[in-house]
Amino acid sequence: MRVLAALLLVLCVACDAVPGRVATFSSSPTATPSEQSTPTATARATPTPSASPQPIADVLAQIDPAKLDDHLRALTSFISRHPLHPGHAKAVAYLMEQLTAIPGVVVQDIPTSYNGVRLDNILATINPLAGSGSDGFLGGAGMICTHFDSTANRTPGWRPALDPAPGADDNATGTAALLEYARILAAERAWLRMPIVLAFFDGEEYFFKGSLAYLQSLPPPNPYRWVINLDMVGFNPLADRLDLVYYTPNSASLRDRVREANQRYAIGIAPLVEQLATSDAFILDAAPFGLVGGIPSIALVQRYGEIDSTFPGNFTFHTVNDTPDKITNKRLWLKAAKLTLATALDLARGGVQL
């Protein structure tokens, strides 16, 4: 499909948004990146920061594979996370419970809707720690995003309100990684020079309705300087492969930062295949930010395209068989989580211009 057609499709889907309904849960007294989503915060004592930041390699080592697996199993235990299924509300409650339990994180449920169906975009903001002795804060914020909804629409006769859609690879893998980031980044606030927003978007399986609605709700100027999207990163019995999808040439500098982080921190994604996306050929939550918002945006995904010698194809995605036992490459899952966090910390600590 041509770029123009893709953009027209993207631009028309957010008209169903429900403005002004924001439930805020907070354990941090600092502000979020946009006036639209400013929470009412509750003060809480913050630990005294250490004299110098931990090396990023040491921070990456804090990602706990057991916690990733625990989150994945919890998310798939709700039977389905499709917005029409009762398990969706349980997934929202689980995300809110996990995130609000972390001191130093501002958590919001920002609802929108699509064709009368409620969608819940959950944002967890980790702000720089005021008075920490950092070299000064920079304008704007960074975003790491994922989607938590699921579907099994490739299963014949599947009924979204009744039938399972476990969504283990797509996308409990990305959702679990962001839950781990919240825990780890809350302890890194003294060394951040910009906020990092962890966005758990809803309605991606409706063609990124949640992420687009959120983007279009933001008052100008757009607060985000970069967006990294993590989606489907737990399957590949052949190689530790990821596609590095970057949205228009405007995102090339962010693409380069990801590639450099893979080398600098010896993460070991190989091959890391660069894919330029200038249309809706790549249906991922980074697409609205890159194609519509003009924000440097990339997505990391195990494979989005035809199968080849480094990827056999995960034919369980979007079926009732996308279950935890199909996560056949937990090493790749961990590497994807590390690469995303390494890139985000490089940018948020150093404030690199993109």
XYZ file of C-alpha atoms in Angstrom:
354
model
C 0.000 0.000 0.000
C 1.309 3.415 -0.827
C 2.478 5.861 1.838
C -0.408 8.265 1.207
C -2.986 5.548 1.679
C -1.284 4.414 4.855
C -1.222 7.911 6.322
C -4.860 8.526 5.462
C -5.785 5.289 7.193
C -3.741 6.199 10.229
C -5.164 9.702 10.475
C -8.782 8.571 10.475
C -8.716 6.081 13.326
C -8.276 8.361 16.338
C -11.550 10.238 15.971
C -13.177 7.893 18.485
C -10.890 8.959 21.329
C -12.405 9.859 24.671
C -10.655 13.025 25.897
C -10.129 14.132 29.435
C -10.567 10.838 31.320
C -7.299 10.079 33.045
C -6.941 7.926 36.147
C -3.637 8.741 37.831
C -1.733 6.710 40.392
C 1.520 8.173 41.582
C 4.454 7.568 43.852
C 6.683 10.330 42.509
C 6.422 14.108 43.019
C 7.740 15.233 39.624
C 5.920 16.227 36.458
C 5.230 14.133 33.394
C 6.199 15.188 29.862
C 2.930 16.740 28.748
C 0.361 18.987 30.328
C -2.376 16.657 29.110
C -1.108 13.825 31.276
C 0.174 15.665 34.347
C -0.551 13.529 37.420
C -1.410 14.555 40.925
C 1.581 13.140 42.737
C 2.109 12.035 46.291
C 5.450 12.784 47.932
C 7.479 9.793 49.033
C 10.963 9.523 50.433
C 13.580 8.761 47.793
C 16.810 6.903 48.560
C 19.978 9.001 48.484
C 21.678 8.424 45.115
C 25.135 6.919 44.956
C 28.104 9.118 44.047
C 28.253 7.897 40.456
C 25.953 5.974 38.151
C 26.291 2.276 37.648
C 27.800 1.314 34.307
C 25.026 0.590 31.857
C 26.284 -2.972 31.460
C 25.651 -3.509 35.185
C 22.143 -2.076 34.885
C 21.381 -4.460 32.028
C 22.448 -7.371 34.212
C 19.574 -6.510 36.566
C 16.973 -7.701 34.033
C 15.782 -10.897 35.667
C 14.771 -13.718 33.272
C 12.697 -15.303 36.052
C 10.704 -12.091 36.484
C 10.206 -11.846 32.718
C 8.820 -15.365 32.731
C 6.606 -14.693 35.758
C 5.042 -11.677 34.042
C 4.512 -13.605 30.810
C 2.756 -16.444 32.612
C 0.584 -14.023 34.559
C -0.435 -12.165 31.401
C -1.288 -15.356 29.517
C -3.230 -16.715 32.515
C -6.032 -14.221 31.814
C -7.103 -16.404 28.831
C -7.293 -13.407 26.499
C -6.299 -9.749 26.548
C -8.557 -8.800 23.675
C -10.553 -5.661 24.606
C -13.850 -7.536 24.212
C -12.860 -10.400 26.518
C -13.240 -10.346 30.345
C -9.557 -11.191 30.658
C -8.663 -7.765 29.288
C -9.815 -6.026 32.481
C -7.746 -8.484 34.515
C -4.690 -7.627 32.438
C -5.251 -3.902 32.987
C -5.582 -4.507 36.741
C -2.390 -6.571 36.756
C -0.387 -3.889 34.976
C -1.687 -1.168 37.272
C -0.985 -3.258 40.365
C 2.568 -4.076 39.307
C 3.454 -0.525 38.281
C 1.896 1.359 41.186
C 3.793 -0.835 43.635
C 7.106 0.686 42.466
C 8.187 3.865 44.296
C 9.305 6.646 41.962
C 6.942 5.782 39.096
C 3.950 7.905 38.007
C 1.265 5.612 36.576
C -1.770 6.593 34.512
C -4.603 4.771 32.788
C -5.618 6.978 29.861
C -8.730 5.548 28.196
C -9.781 5.949 24.601
C -12.215 3.945 22.495
C -12.587 2.365 19.088
C -16.024 1.625 17.628
C -17.462 1.956 21.117
C -14.941 -0.450 22.671
C -12.938 0.945 25.561
C -9.158 0.806 25.229
C -6.761 1.478 28.100
C -3.403 3.096 27.419
C -1.288 2.701 30.551
C 1.654 5.054 30.957
C 4.379 4.703 33.584
C 6.664 7.733 33.771
C 10.096 7.670 35.363
C 11.190 11.268 35.926
C 14.710 12.528 36.658
C 15.314 12.920 40.364
C 15.298 16.602 41.284
C 18.326 17.786 43.247
C 20.364 14.691 42.437
C 23.392 16.586 41.203
C 22.845 15.606 37.594
C 24.308 17.811 34.891
C 20.948 19.364 34.228
C 17.716 18.227 32.634
C 16.959 18.427 28.945
C 13.698 19.263 27.255
C 11.444 16.495 26.065
C 11.114 12.849 26.986
C 11.864 9.425 25.610
C 9.370 6.596 25.186
C 9.670 2.827 25.270
C 6.395 1.280 24.173
C 4.731 -2.072 23.731
C 1.194 -3.355 23.332
C -0.500 -5.624 25.844
C -3.696 -6.544 23.979
C -3.948 -9.867 22.143
C -5.915 -11.554 19.394
C -6.396 -15.010 17.873
C -8.134 -13.870 14.701
C -6.201 -16.347 12.555
C -7.967 -19.228 14.318
C -11.039 -20.267 12.288
C -14.291 -19.417 14.027
C -12.566 -17.526 16.835
C -14.900 -15.382 18.955
C -13.090 -12.427 20.546
C -15.432 -12.039 23.529
C -15.381 -15.726 24.463
C -12.381 -17.632 23.138
C -8.720 -17.738 24.217
C -6.107 -15.371 22.825
C -3.106 -16.033 25.090
C -0.740 -13.791 23.114
C 2.470 -15.124 24.667
C 4.877 -14.038 21.937
C 2.518 -11.339 20.660
C 2.959 -9.505 22.898
C 3.408 -10.696 26.464
C 7.143 -10.790 25.682
C 7.344 -7.035 25.120
C 4.937 -6.262 27.959
C 6.967 -8.293 30.459
C 10.137 -6.470 29.426
C 8.581 -3.061 30.111
C 7.433 -4.202 33.548
C 11.051 -5.085 34.314
C 12.196 -1.687 33.028
C 9.892 0.069 35.482
C 11.498 -1.747 38.397
C 15.034 -1.055 37.189
C 14.623 2.527 35.977
C 12.993 3.642 39.222
C 16.411 3.141 40.833
C 18.131 5.061 38.002
C 16.279 8.365 38.371
C 19.289 10.232 39.768
C 21.154 9.689 36.503
C 18.436 10.477 33.987
C 18.463 13.795 32.158
C 15.028 13.335 30.642
C 11.898 11.436 31.639
C 11.371 7.966 30.227
C 7.756 7.005 29.587
C 6.925 3.311 29.491
C 3.774 3.102 27.356
C 1.626 -0.035 27.470
C -0.638 0.584 24.507
C -3.992 -1.051 23.911
C -5.691 -1.746 20.596
C -2.579 -2.526 18.554
C -4.437 -5.528 17.203
C -7.073 -3.070 15.950
C -4.260 -1.503 13.869
C -2.518 0.566 16.580
C -5.659 2.447 17.621
C -4.433 3.099 21.184
C -1.029 4.499 20.298
C -2.388 6.735 17.548
C -5.161 8.087 19.768
C -2.584 8.911 22.446
C -0.285 10.616 19.928
C -3.102 12.762 18.595
C -4.234 13.730 22.094
C -0.918 15.400 22.894
C -0.927 19.209 22.863
C 1.839 20.835 20.816
C 4.738 20.842 20.998
C 5.066 17.049 21.023
C 7.168 16.134 24.077
C 8.837 13.004 22.695
C 12.326 13.065 21.242
C 12.531 9.335 20.492
C 10.346 6.224 20.594
C 11.479 2.591 20.856
C 8.883 -0.155 20.361
C 9.284 -3.784 21.497
C 6.953 -6.391 19.988
C 7.222 -10.199 19.560
C 10.747 -11.107 20.656
C 10.516 -14.644 22.098
C 10.543 -17.059 19.171
C 13.353 -18.223 16.916
C 14.901 -21.702 17.054
C 17.479 -20.803 14.377
C 19.167 -17.531 15.343
C 19.202 -14.625 17.782
C 17.722 -12.413 15.079
C 15.856 -9.141 15.355
C 14.510 -6.805 12.728
C 15.396 -3.170 13.419
C 12.516 -1.320 11.804
C 13.023 2.419 11.437
C 10.315 4.824 10.334
C 11.365 7.111 7.465
C 14.955 8.399 7.071
C 14.235 10.773 9.993
C 14.770 7.789 12.307
C 18.155 6.758 10.883
C 20.128 8.330 13.744
C 18.083 6.385 16.319
C 18.588 3.221 14.262
C 22.332 3.846 14.440
C 22.182 4.235 18.229
C 20.536 0.807 18.523
C 23.142 -0.762 16.271
C 25.960 0.843 18.280
C 24.465 -0.319 21.602
C 24.348 -3.891 20.310
C 28.098 -3.693 19.720
C 29.155 -1.548 22.705
C 27.443 -3.736 25.304
C 28.163 -7.033 23.510
C 24.475 -7.929 23.534
C 24.829 -10.320 20.641
C 21.772 -9.821 18.457
C 22.795 -11.421 15.160
C 21.642 -10.785 12.585
C 20.257 -7.335 13.361
C 18.421 -6.654 10.124
C 17.620 -3.043 9.281
C 14.215 -2.485 7.698
C 13.096 0.927 6.436
C 9.361 1.457 6.879
C 7.677 4.258 4.963
C 4.152 2.844 4.800
C 1.791 0.640 6.786
C 3.721 -2.484 5.753
C 4.938 -2.663 9.357
C 1.926 -2.588 11.664
C 3.608 -1.751 14.952
C 3.005 0.890 17.621
C 6.067 2.868 16.555
C 4.401 3.576 13.193
C 2.126 6.469 14.272
C 4.987 8.236 16.055
C 7.327 7.890 13.086
C 4.926 8.251 10.141
C 2.452 10.758 11.586
C 4.334 12.426 14.435
C 7.651 12.751 12.638
C 9.437 11.545 15.786
C 12.587 9.397 15.476
C 11.038 5.956 16.002
C 12.205 2.374 15.725
C 10.737 -1.048 16.473
C 12.516 -4.232 17.493
C 10.686 -7.383 16.415
C 11.863 -10.935 15.794
C 10.763 -10.909 12.157
C 8.220 -8.951 10.162
C 8.148 -10.343 6.665
C 8.837 -13.553 4.794
C 10.671 -16.452 6.418
C 14.329 -16.947 5.569
C 17.384 -18.944 6.676
C 17.507 -17.085 10.024
C 13.808 -17.299 10.881
C 11.397 -20.205 10.274
C 8.216 -18.264 10.997
C 6.135 -18.294 14.168
C 2.849 -19.594 12.817
C 1.156 -19.579 16.226
C 0.938 -15.790 16.505
C -2.654 -14.482 16.265
C -3.946 -17.968 17.098
C -5.146 -19.739 20.236
C -1.808 -21.614 20.210
C 0.397 -18.584 21.018
C 1.073 -20.015 24.472
C 4.086 -19.754 26.828
C 5.582 -23.049 25.629
C 6.040 -21.470 22.195
C 8.585 -19.006 23.600
C 11.408 -21.126 22.230
C 14.245 -18.603 22.453
C 14.358 -16.992 25.872
C 17.942 -15.977 25.171
C 16.700 -13.778 22.312
C 13.954 -12.372 24.552
C 16.541 -11.335 27.156
C 18.846 -9.875 24.512
C 16.003 -7.842 23.034
C 15.152 -6.510 26.498
C 18.796 -5.575 27.088
C 19.241 -3.873 23.718
C 16.158 -1.725 24.214
C 17.116 -0.679 27.734
C 20.752 -0.027 26.777
C 19.720 2.302 23.968
C 17.215 4.145 26.163
C 19.742 4.656 28.973
C 22.394 5.895 26.565
C 19.949 8.484 25.296
C 18.390 9.464 28.625
C 21.666 9.754 30.511
C 23.516 11.633 27.814
C 20.697 13.540 26.173
C 22.010 12.835 22.680
C 20.476 14.963 19.958
C 18.805 12.845 17.288
